[in-house]
């Protein structure tokens, strides 16, 4: 599924983000940036040790990455030239600023891509795996944040892709996108 906003494209695909050919892919990391399971593990495995090496330098310099923030490293052996690592919120019922933090993860990632003059970016469904954020709620927020960014703020970014792992998540995002008023 693909739509156009302000001459830019937003698409949803079902698949594995490690084989995405956008200039940058986003990693749903944890605060330590030391790798982990899910999409984080997959990105480090395919990208190789140079990503972890850069993550360690970042952590040494600035400490753990708080939820809602983002940093950038090389893509190592990935097709993508760069990886933006962001930490989504851990879901704990919805009253602990989870929504604000999730929106911030997407916004900070988009801003960092712009800062590096990048044109295309892929996102996974941040926080909806191990971090337990309900997918229908996360999908609406993610898509609202990205569509309004494309409409109002985007400069270098021409293409945003959500690479959704599994058909269930893909279907939920598709429904959410069809319900958004652009
Ligand atoms: P979080 O800790 O932010 O919840 P997870 O990696 O556990 O991160 O899950 C986030 C989403 O990424 C889930 O929908 C999960 O199914 C998905 N995912 C796992 N592996 C991949 C992959 N290779 N490509 C894209 N998405 C993936």
XYZ file of N, CA and C in Angstrom, residues 31-153:
369
model
N 17.840 1.001 25.602
C 18.646 2.130 26.079
C 20.148 1.884 26.115
N 20.545 0.627 26.238
C 21.984 0.334 26.330
C 22.658 0.354 24.953
N 21.858 0.274 23.900
C 22.364 0.161 22.512
C 23.317 -1.022 22.319
N 23.172 -2.024 23.164
C 24.092 -3.167 23.070
C 23.517 -4.319 22.250
N 22.451 -4.063 21.526
C 21.821 -5.116 20.740
C 20.850 -5.890 21.624
N 20.082 -6.765 21.030
C 19.089 -7.512 21.807
C 18.358 -8.459 20.890
N 17.077 -8.693 21.185
C 16.289 -9.600 20.343
C 15.542 -8.813 19.288
N 14.576 -9.457 18.678
C 13.693 -8.811 17.708
C 14.438 -8.128 16.579
N 13.935 -6.980 16.196
C 14.493 -6.274 15.046
C 15.929 -5.802 15.345
N 16.193 -5.461 16.584
C 17.527 -5.030 17.014
C 18.565 -6.127 16.725
N 18.262 -7.335 17.175
C 19.166 -8.471 16.956
C 19.386 -8.715 15.471
N 18.298 -8.640 14.706
C 18.381 -8.907 13.265
C 19.280 -7.871 12.577
N 19.131 -6.589 12.959
C 19.928 -5.522 12.328
C 21.411 -5.694 12.650
N 21.741 -5.972 13.899
C 23.151 -6.172 14.262
C 23.731 -7.414 13.576
N 22.919 -8.450 13.458
C 23.406 -9.689 12.846
C 23.760 -9.468 11.374
N 22.882 -8.790 10.660
C 23.132 -8.575 9.232
C 24.151 -7.445 9.021
N 24.080 -6.416 9.849
C 24.965 -5.253 9.668
C 26.408 -5.508 10.076
N 26.599 -6.443 11.005
C 27.949 -6.784 11.440
C 28.438 -5.941 12.610
N 29.643 -6.261 13.124
C 30.139 -5.695 14.386
C 30.429 -4.206 14.377
N 30.566 -3.604 13.209
C 30.884 -2.172 13.155
C 29.755 -1.324 13.758
N 28.523 -1.815 13.675
C 27.390 -1.061 14.249
C 27.515 -1.021 15.774
N 27.781 -2.167 16.370
C 27.936 -2.228 17.831
C 29.119 -1.381 18.291
N 30.159 -1.399 17.496
C 31.346 -0.604 17.833
C 30.987 0.886 17.915
N 30.231 1.352 16.942
C 29.815 2.773 16.961
C 28.835 3.057 18.098
N 27.948 2.082 18.372
C 26.992 2.259 19.481
C 27.738 2.407 20.800
N 28.787 1.616 20.989
C 29.565 1.671 22.236
C 30.219 3.036 22.408
N 30.703 3.595 21.318
C 31.329 4.926 21.381
C 30.282 5.978 21.795
N 29.087 5.863 21.226
C 28.008 6.812 21.554
C 27.639 6.717 23.038
N 27.489 5.497 23.529
C 27.097 5.290 24.938
C 28.188 5.809 25.881
N 29.415 5.585 25.500
C 30.526 6.044 26.328
C 30.498 7.574 26.444
N 30.157 8.210 25.335
C 30.144 9.673 25.295
C 28.939 10.273 26.020
N 27.773 9.682 25.834
C 26.559 10.336 26.339
C 25.723 9.512 27.310
N 26.168 8.313 27.634
C 25.389 7.464 28.547
C 24.243 6.786 27.825
N 23.418 6.069 28.565
C 22.313 5.338 27.949
C 21.371 6.275 27.196
N 20.784 5.749 26.129
C 19.866 6.555 25.311
C 18.463 6.482 25.929
N 17.903 7.629 26.337
C 16.570 7.584 26.961
C 15.479 7.281 25.938
N 14.337 6.757 26.377
C 13.205 6.532 25.469
C 12.813 7.836 24.775
N 12.453 7.719 23.499
C 12.029 8.892 22.729
C 13.159 9.595 21.989
N 14.408 9.191 22.258
C 15.560 9.821 21.591
C 16.101 8.927 20.473
N 16.984 9.501 19.637
C 17.529 8.742 18.508
C 18.979 9.135 18.232
N 19.768 8.171 17.788
C 21.156 8.430 17.363
C 21.399 7.678 16.051
N 22.475 8.052 15.361
C 22.740 7.444 14.043
C 24.113 6.781 14.005
N 24.175 5.626 13.331
C 25.458 4.952 13.077
C 25.501 4.539 11.605
N 26.617 4.003 11.228
C 26.747 3.405 9.902
C 25.809 2.199 9.781
N 25.591 1.754 8.552
C 24.794 0.556 8.319
C 25.643 -0.693 8.174
N 26.955 -0.567 8.255
C 27.827 -1.739 8.118
C 27.537 -2.500 6.839
N 27.276 -3.789 6.977
C 27.024 -4.632 5.795
C 25.584 -4.597 5.286
N 24.763 -3.779 5.904
C 23.371 -3.675 5.434
C 23.332 -2.959 4.087
N 22.210 -3.123 3.377
C 22.029 -2.344 2.142
C 21.913 -0.871 2.490
N 21.241 -0.572 3.603
C 21.093 0.814 4.062
C 22.453 1.340 4.486
N 22.705 2.605 4.155
C 23.996 3.210 4.491
C 24.101 3.529 5.983
N 22.945 3.819 6.584
C 22.912 4.219 8.000
C 21.824 3.479 8.759
N 22.031 3.434 10.090
C 20.976 2.956 10.989
C 20.706 4.063 12.012
N 19.445 4.415 12.171
C 19.054 5.308 13.270
C 18.510 4.422 14.382
N 19.111 4.547 15.546
C 18.691 3.742 16.696
C 17.812 4.614 17.572
N 16.598 4.168 17.812
C 15.729 4.905 18.731
C 15.200 3.938 19.778
N 14.876 4.483 20.941
C 14.347 3.649 22.014
C 12.884 4.021 22.214
N 12.005 3.088 21.927
C 10.578 3.325 22.146
C 10.237 3.116 23.615
N 9.014 3.492 23.987
C 8.589 3.282 25.375
C 8.203 1.828 25.635
N 8.382 1.421 26.886
C 7.848 0.118 27.312
C 6.400 0.371 27.737
N 5.473 -0.403 27.198
C 4.058 -0.212 27.513
C 3.788 -0.626 28.959
N 3.209 0.297 29.719
C 2.799 -0.133 31.066
C 1.419 0.404 31.394
N 0.513 0.221 30.452
C -0.887 0.558 30.690
C -1.359 1.826 29.996
N -0.440 2.706 29.620
C -0.834 3.881 28.847
C -0.796 5.194 29.616
N -0.534 5.127 30.912
C -0.527 6.372 31.703
C 0.869 6.851 32.082
N 1.855 6.307 31.417
C 3.232 6.705 31.760
C 3.926 7.373 30.578
N 3.185 8.235 29.914
C 3.707 8.997 28.776
C 4.139 8.123 27.596
N 3.578 6.911 27.519
C 3.977 6.032 26.425
C 3.705 6.654 25.054
N 2.516 7.284 24.899
C 2.162 7.849 23.590
C 3.125 8.976 23.203
N 3.403 9.876 24.147
C 4.332 10.987 23.860
C 5.708 10.457 23.465
N 6.142 9.442 24.174
C 7.475 8.893 23.903
C 7.522 8.183 22.551
N 6.436 7.502 22.210
C 6.415 6.822 20.913
C 6.438 7.850 19.778
N 5.630 8.890 19.915
C 5.629 9.968 18.916
C 7.036 10.570 18.809
N 7.656 10.789 19.946
C 8.998 11.364 19.966
C 10.017 10.458 19.253
N 9.913 9.151 19.438
C 10.829 8.234 18.747
C 10.745 8.413 17.226
N 9.518 8.494 16.716
C 9.363 8.688 15.270
C 9.859 10.071 14.836
N 9.485 11.095 15.593
C 9.879 12.467 15.215
C 11.380 12.667 15.268
N 12.000 12.203 16.351
C 13.453 12.366 16.499
C 14.193 11.614 15.391
N 13.682 10.465 15.005
C 14.301 9.695 13.916
C 14.193 10.450 12.600
N 13.016 11.006 12.334
C 12.823 11.759 11.091
C 13.711 13.005 11.070
N 13.795 13.681 12.214
C 14.616 14.891 12.283
C 16.091 14.571 12.082
N 16.526 13.466 12.654
C 17.930 13.062 12.510
C 18.239 12.692 11.057
N 17.294 12.066 10.397
C 17.474 11.748 8.972
C 17.591 13.038 8.160
N 16.758 14.000 8.478
C 16.816 15.299 7.779
C 18.154 15.999 8.032
N 18.592 15.934 9.285
C 19.846 16.576 9.663
C 21.015 16.009 8.849
N 20.899 14.729 8.480
C 21.941 14.081 7.694
C 21.637 14.104 6.199
N 20.633 14.914 5.843
C 20.266 15.110 4.452
C 19.898 13.804 3.725
N 19.218 12.909 4.422
C 18.845 11.626 3.831
C 17.476 11.729 3.158
N 17.285 10.880 2.138
C 16.080 10.993 1.320
C 15.057 9.893 1.555
N 15.535 8.737 2.033
C 14.583 7.633 2.205
C 14.861 6.905 3.516
N 13.794 6.508 4.194
C 13.917 5.938 5.538
C 12.888 4.820 5.745
N 13.326 3.736 6.378
C 12.403 2.641 6.717
C 12.248 2.540 8.222
N 11.021 2.324 8.656
C 10.728 2.120 10.076
C 10.174 0.720 10.325
N 10.522 0.120 11.461
C 9.771 -1.058 11.913
C 8.616 -0.549 12.787
N 7.836 -1.439 13.323
C 6.757 -1.047 14.233
C 7.353 -0.947 15.643
N 7.830 0.262 15.964
C 8.558 0.490 17.219
C 7.676 0.169 18.437
N 8.270 -0.500 19.397
C 7.664 -0.798 20.719
C 6.601 -1.896 20.732
N 6.219 -2.425 19.557
C 5.090 -3.366 19.570
C 5.491 -4.833 19.677
N 6.794 -5.083 19.880
C 7.250 -6.460 20.095
C 7.456 -6.683 21.582
N 8.706 -6.830 21.967
C 9.050 -7.079 23.365
C 8.541 -5.974 24.298
N 8.415 -4.761 23.790
C 7.997 -3.645 24.644
C 6.481 -3.552 24.834
N 5.731 -4.410 24.143
C 4.325 -4.637 24.463
C 3.308 -3.548 24.150
N 3.675 -2.561 23.346
C 2.724 -1.498 22.999
C 1.630 -2.102 22.110
N 0.342 -1.921 22.419
C -0.716 -2.487 21.574
C -0.577 -1.991 20.123
N -0.589 -2.928 19.189
C -0.260 -2.574 17.801
C -1.256 -1.579 17.203
N -2.546 -1.747 17.497
C -3.512 -0.818 16.871
C -3.294 0.619 17.340
N -2.996 0.782 18.618
C -2.714 2.135 19.138
C -1.407 2.675 18.552
N -0.377 1.852 18.535
C 0.941 2.273 18.036
C 0.865 2.631 16.552
N 0.119 1.844 15.782
C 0.025 2.064 14.334
C -0.591 3.434 14.049
N -1.652 3.756 14.758
C -2.309 5.060 14.546
C -1.363 6.215 14.861
N -0.673 6.109 15.978
C 0.252 7.177 16.367
C 1.416 7.301 15.390
N 1.981 6.150 15.022
C 3.125 6.144 14.109
C 2.743 6.806 12.786
N 1.590 6.412 12.254
C 1.187 6.916 10.945
C 0.756 8.381 10.997
N 0.121 8.763 12.097
C -0.248 10.176 12.255
C 1.004 11.045 12.319
N 1.993 10.582 13.062
C 3.225 11.353 13.231
C 3.953 11.494 11.894
N 4.071 10.391 11.173
C 4.806 10.428 9.908
C 4.036 11.221 8.843
N 2.730 11.044 8.768
C 1.983 11.778 7.737
C 2.023 13.290 8.010
N 1.892 13.690 9.272
C 1.934 15.152 9.490
C 3.342 15.694 9.287
N 4.359 14.904 9.570
C 5.726 15.341 9.283
C 5.912 15.548 7.779
N 5.436 14.589 6.986
C 5.588 14.705 5.524
C 4.826 15.923 5.001
N 3.683 16.167 5.612
C 2.855 17.279 5.172
C 3.465 18.628 5.541
N 4.023 18.706 6.746
C 4.381 20.022 7.279
C 5.867 20.327 7.402
N 6.688 19.306 7.585
C 8.080 19.595 7.952
C 9.132 19.022 7.013
